[in-house]
Short mmCIF file of C-alpha atoms in Angstrom, two decimals:
data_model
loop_
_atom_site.label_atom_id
_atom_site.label_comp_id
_atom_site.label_asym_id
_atom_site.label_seq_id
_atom_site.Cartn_x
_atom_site.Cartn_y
_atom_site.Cartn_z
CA UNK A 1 10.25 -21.57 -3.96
CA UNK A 2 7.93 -19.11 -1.99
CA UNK A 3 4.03 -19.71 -2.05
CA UNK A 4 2.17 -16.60 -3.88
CA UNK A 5 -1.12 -15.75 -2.41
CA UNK A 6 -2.94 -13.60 -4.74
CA UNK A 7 -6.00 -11.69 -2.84
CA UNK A 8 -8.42 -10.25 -5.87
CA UNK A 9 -10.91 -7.76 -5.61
CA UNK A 10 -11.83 -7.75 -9.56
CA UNK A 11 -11.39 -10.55 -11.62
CA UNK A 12 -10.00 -9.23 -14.37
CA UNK A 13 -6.92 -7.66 -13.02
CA UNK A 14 -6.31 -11.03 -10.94
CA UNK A 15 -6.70 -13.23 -13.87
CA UNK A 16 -4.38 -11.10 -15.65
CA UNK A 17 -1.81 -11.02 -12.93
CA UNK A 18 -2.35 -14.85 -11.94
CA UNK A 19 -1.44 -15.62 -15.76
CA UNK A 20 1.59 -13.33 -16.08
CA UNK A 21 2.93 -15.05 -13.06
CA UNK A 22 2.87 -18.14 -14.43
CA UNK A 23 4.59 -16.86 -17.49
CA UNK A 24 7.16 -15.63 -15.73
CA UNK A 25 7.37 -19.24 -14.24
CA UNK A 26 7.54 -20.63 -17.73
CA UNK A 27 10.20 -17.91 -18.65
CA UNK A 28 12.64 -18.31 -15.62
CA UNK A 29 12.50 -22.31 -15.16
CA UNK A 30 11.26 -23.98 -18.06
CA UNK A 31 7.52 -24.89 -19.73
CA UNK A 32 4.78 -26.22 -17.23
CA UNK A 33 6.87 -24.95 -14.13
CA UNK A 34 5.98 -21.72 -11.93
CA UNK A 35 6.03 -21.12 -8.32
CA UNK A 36 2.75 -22.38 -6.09
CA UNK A 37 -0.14 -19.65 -6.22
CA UNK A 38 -3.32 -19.47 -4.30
CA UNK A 39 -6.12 -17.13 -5.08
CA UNK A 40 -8.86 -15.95 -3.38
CA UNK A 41 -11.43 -13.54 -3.43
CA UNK A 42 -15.26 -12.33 -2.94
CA UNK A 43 -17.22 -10.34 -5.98
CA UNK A 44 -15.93 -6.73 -5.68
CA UNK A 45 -20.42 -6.01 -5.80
CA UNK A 46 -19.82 -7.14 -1.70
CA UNK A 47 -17.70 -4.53 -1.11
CA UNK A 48 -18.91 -1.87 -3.56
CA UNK A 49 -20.91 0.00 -0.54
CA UNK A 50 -18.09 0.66 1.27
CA UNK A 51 -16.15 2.31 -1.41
CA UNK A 52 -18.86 4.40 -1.75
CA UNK A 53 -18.99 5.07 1.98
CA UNK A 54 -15.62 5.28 2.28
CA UNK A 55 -15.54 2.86 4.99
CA UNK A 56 -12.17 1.77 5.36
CA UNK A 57 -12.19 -0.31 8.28
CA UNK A 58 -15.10 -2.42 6.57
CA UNK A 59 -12.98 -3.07 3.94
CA UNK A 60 -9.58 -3.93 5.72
CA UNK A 61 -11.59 -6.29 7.51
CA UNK A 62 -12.67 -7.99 4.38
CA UNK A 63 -9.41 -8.16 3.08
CA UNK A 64 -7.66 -9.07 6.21
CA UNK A 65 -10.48 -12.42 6.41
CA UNK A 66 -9.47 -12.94 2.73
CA UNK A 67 -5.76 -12.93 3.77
CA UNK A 68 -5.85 -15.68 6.50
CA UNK A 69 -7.54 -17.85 3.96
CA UNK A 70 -4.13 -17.14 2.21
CA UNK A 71 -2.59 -17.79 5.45
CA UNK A 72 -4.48 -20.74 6.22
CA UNK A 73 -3.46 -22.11 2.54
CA UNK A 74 0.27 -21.93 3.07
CA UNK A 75 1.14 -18.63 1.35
CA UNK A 76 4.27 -16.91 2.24
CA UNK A 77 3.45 -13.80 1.19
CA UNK A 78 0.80 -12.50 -1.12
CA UNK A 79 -0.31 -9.25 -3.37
CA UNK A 80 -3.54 -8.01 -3.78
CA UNK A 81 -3.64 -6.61 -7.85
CA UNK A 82 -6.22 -3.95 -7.19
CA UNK A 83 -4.86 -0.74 -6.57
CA UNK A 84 -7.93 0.64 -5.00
CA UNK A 85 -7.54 -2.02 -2.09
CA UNK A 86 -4.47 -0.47 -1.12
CA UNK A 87 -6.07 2.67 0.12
CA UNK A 88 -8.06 0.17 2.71
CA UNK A 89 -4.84 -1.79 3.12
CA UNK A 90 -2.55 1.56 4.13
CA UNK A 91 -5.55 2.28 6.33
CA UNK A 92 -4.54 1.76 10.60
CA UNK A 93 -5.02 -2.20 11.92
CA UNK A 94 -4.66 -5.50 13.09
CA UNK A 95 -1.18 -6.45 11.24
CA UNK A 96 -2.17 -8.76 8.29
CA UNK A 97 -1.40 -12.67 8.86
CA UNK A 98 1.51 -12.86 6.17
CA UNK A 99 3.60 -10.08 4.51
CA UNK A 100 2.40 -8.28 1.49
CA UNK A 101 4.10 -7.00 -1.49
CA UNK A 102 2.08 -3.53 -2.03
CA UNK A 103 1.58 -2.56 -5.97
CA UNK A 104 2.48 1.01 -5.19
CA UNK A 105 5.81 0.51 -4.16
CA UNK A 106 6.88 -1.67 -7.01
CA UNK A 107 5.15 0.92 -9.45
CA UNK A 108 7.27 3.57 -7.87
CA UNK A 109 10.29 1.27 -7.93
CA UNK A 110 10.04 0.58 -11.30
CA UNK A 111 9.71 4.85 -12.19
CA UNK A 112 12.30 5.88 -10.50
CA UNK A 113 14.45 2.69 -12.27
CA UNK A 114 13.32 4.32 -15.89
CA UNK A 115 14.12 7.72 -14.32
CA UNK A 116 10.85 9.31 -14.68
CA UNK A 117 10.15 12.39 -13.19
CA UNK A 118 6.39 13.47 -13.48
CA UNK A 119 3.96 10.30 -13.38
CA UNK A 120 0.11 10.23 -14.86
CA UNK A 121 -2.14 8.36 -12.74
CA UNK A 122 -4.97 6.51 -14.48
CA UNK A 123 -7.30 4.39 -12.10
CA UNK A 124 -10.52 4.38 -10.01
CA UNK A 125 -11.65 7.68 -9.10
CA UNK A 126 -11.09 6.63 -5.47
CA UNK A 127 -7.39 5.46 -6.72
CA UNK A 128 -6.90 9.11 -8.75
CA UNK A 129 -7.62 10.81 -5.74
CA UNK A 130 -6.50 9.02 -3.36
CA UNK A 131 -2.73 8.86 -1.30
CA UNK A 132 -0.99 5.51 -2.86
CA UNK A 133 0.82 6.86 -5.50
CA UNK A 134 1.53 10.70 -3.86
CA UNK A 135 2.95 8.59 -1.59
CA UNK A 136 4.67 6.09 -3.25
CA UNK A 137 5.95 8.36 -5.59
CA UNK A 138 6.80 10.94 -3.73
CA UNK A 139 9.22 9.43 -0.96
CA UNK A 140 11.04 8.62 -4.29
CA UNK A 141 10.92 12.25 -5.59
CA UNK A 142 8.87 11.87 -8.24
CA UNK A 143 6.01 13.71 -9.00
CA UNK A 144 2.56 12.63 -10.27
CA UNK A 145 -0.78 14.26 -11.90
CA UNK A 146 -4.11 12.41 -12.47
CA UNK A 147 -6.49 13.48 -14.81
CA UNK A 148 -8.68 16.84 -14.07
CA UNK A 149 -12.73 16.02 -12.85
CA UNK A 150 -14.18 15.30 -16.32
CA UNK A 151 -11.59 13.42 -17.32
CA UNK A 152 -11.68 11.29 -13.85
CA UNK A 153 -14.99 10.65 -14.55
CA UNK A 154 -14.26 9.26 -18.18
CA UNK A 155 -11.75 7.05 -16.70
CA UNK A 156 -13.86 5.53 -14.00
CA UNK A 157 -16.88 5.13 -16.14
CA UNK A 158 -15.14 2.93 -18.44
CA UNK A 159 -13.58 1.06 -15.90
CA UNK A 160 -16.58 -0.15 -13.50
CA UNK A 161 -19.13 -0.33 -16.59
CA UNK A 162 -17.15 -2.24 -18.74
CA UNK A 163 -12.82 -3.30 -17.72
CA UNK A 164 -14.08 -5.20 -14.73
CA UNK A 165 -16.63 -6.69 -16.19
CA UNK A 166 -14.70 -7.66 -19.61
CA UNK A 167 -15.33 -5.41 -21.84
CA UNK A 168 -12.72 -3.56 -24.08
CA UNK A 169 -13.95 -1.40 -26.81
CA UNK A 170 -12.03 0.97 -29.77
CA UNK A 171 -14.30 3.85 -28.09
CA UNK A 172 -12.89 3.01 -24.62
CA UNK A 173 -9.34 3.03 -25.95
CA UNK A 174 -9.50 6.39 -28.01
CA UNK A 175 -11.34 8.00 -24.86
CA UNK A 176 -8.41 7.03 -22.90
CA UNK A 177 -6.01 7.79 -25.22
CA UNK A 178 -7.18 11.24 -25.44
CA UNK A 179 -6.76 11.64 -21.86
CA UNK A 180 -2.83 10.26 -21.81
CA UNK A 181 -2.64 12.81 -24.66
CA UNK A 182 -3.54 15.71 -22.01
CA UNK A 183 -1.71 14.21 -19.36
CA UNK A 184 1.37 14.29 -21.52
CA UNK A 185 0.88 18.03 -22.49
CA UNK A 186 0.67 19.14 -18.87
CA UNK A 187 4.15 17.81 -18.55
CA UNK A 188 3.97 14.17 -17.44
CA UNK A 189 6.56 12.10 -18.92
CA UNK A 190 5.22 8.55 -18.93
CA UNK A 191 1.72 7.20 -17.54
CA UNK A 192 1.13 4.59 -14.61
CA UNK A 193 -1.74 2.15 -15.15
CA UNK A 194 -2.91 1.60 -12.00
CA UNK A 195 -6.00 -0.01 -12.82
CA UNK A 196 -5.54 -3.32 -12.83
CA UNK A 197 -7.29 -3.75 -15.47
CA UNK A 198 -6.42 -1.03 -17.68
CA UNK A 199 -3.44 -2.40 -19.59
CA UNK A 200 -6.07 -4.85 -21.24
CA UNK A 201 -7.12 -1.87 -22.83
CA UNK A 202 -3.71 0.41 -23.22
CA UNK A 203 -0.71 -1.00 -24.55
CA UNK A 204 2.32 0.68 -25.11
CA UNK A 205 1.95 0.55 -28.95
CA UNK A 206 -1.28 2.63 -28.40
CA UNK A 207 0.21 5.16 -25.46
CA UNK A 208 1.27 8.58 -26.07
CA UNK A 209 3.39 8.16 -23.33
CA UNK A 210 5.87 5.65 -21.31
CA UNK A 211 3.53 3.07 -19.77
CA UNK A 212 3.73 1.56 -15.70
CA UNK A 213 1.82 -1.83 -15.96
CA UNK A 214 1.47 -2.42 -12.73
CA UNK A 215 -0.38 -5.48 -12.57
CA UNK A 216 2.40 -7.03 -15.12
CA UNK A 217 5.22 -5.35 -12.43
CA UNK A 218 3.54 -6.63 -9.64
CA UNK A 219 3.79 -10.10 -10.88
CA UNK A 220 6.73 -10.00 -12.11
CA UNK A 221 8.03 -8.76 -8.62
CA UNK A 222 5.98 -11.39 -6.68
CA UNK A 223 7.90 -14.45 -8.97
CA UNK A 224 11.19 -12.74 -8.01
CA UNK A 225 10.35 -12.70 -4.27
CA UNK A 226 9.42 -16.33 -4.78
CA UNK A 227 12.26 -17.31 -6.68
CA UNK A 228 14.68 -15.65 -4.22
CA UNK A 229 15.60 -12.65 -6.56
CA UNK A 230 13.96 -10.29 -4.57
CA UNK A 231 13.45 -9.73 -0.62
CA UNK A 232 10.79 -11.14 1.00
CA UNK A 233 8.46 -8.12 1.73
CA UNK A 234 7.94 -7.00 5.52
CA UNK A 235 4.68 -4.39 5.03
CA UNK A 236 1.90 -6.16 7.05
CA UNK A 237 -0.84 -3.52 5.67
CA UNK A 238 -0.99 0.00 7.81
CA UNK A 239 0.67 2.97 6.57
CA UNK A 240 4.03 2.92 4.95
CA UNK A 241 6.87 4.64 5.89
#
C-alpha cells in the first residue's frame, strides 16, 4: 500500500478527512487495518495574513515546507483537505517534493460521474471567488454559481467564526440552508461543499440539493490511489492543465 500524507491547513476538515480514510481502510480490508497516513500542519492563524494579502507565493512556500516534511516522512503522495490552499497550490513554483491529489479535480470527477450540469459552490470567500472550481469544472463542461455578495459573506462568517474552530449550530445550518435554497432556484442542480469543513454542518438529509463532499471524496480517492484502485497522481502543484 501507498503512504498518504495529509497536509492540513484547518483542523477540522483534516480530522474529518484523516478519519474517513481510515474508514475506508476498515471498509476495504478488514477492522483495525488502513493504509499508512502522516499528517502535518501549522495553525491556519500563521497563515491568515497572507490570505488576506493575497500573497500567494507566501503561502506556497508554507505549504511546499509542510510537504517535504511529508516527503521527509515517507509519503508517496499526499492531499491537502482545504480547498482554499489550492488557490496557493495552482499558483506558479518550485514543483512540490511528492505528487498531490488536488480536491478540485476529484470534486469535478465525481460531478460529471453523477452527470450534473450546473454546480453551487459553498466555501471561503477566497474559495467562492476564486479559479479552482471554474476550472475544475469547467474543462469538464460543467458549469458552476457561488452564492451572490451577501450571501458570500454569510457563508464565510460562519465558517472562520465558528466550522474551523468547532462549532456547529441549528442557526448556522438554517442560514446555510437558505442559501442552497437560492442556489437551487437560480438553476443549480446539486451543491459542492468545498469547505472542508462544511459537511459537518450540511448533510444530505438537510440539503435542498445533491451534495459534493469533498473532503469525504477526497479521502475516499486518496485510499484508492493507495490501494492501487486509482492512478497515482502526477500534479506537483502549479497550474493545471
Amino acid at each position: 500500500m501507498k503512504h498518504i500524507g495529509i497536509l492540513a491547513h484547518s483542523f477540522e476538515g483534516a480530522a474529518l478527512c484523516y478519519r474517513t480514510m481510515c474508514l475506508e481502510g476498515v471498509e476495504r480490508l478488514g477492522a483495525h487495518r488502513h493504509p499508512e497516513i502522516t499528517l502535518t500542519g501549522v495553525g491556519m492563524a500563521d497563515l491568515l495574513p497572507a490570505w488576506d494579502t493575497s500573497d500567494l507565493p507566501a503561502l506556497r512556500a508554507a505549504f511546499f515546507e509542510d510537504a517535504e516534511k511529508l516527503a521527509a516522512a515517507g509519503c508517496d503522495f499526499f492531499v491537502c483537505p482545504d480547498n482554499t490552499a489550492h488557490i496557493a497550490l495552482e499558483s506558479p513554483g518550485e514543483p512540490f517534493p511528492i505528487p498531490a491529489l488536488h480536491i478540485g479535480e476529484v470534486v469535478a470527477d465525481e460531478a460529471q460521474r453523477r452527470g450534473f450540469r450546473k454546480v453551487g459552490i459553498l466555501g471561503t470567500r477566497f474559495t467562492m471567488a476564486g479559479p479552482v472550481y471554474p476550472g475544475a469544472l469547467g474543462r469538464r463542461g460543467i458549469g458552476c454559481l457561488a452564492p451572490d455578495e451577501a450571501d458570500r459573506k454569510t457563508v464565510d462568517d460562519i465558517i472562520f467564526d465558528e466550522l474551523c474552530l468547532g462549532v456547529f449550530t441549528d442557526g448556522s445550518r438554517a442560514a446555510y440552508v437558505r442559501i442552497i435554497e437560492k442556489l437551487k432556484a437560480d438553476g443549480c442542480d446539486s451543491v459542492a461543499l468545498v469547505c472542508t469543513e462544511i459537511p459537518l454542518l450540511i448533510t444530505a438529509d438537510v440539503s435542498p440539493l445533491s451534495i459534493l463532499d469533498s473532503t469525504r471524496l477526497l479521502a475516499k480517492a486518496a485510499v484508492e490511489v493507495a490501494l492501487g484502485e486509482r492512478a497515482m497522481p502526477e500534479w506537483r502543484g502549479g497550474p493545471v492543465e
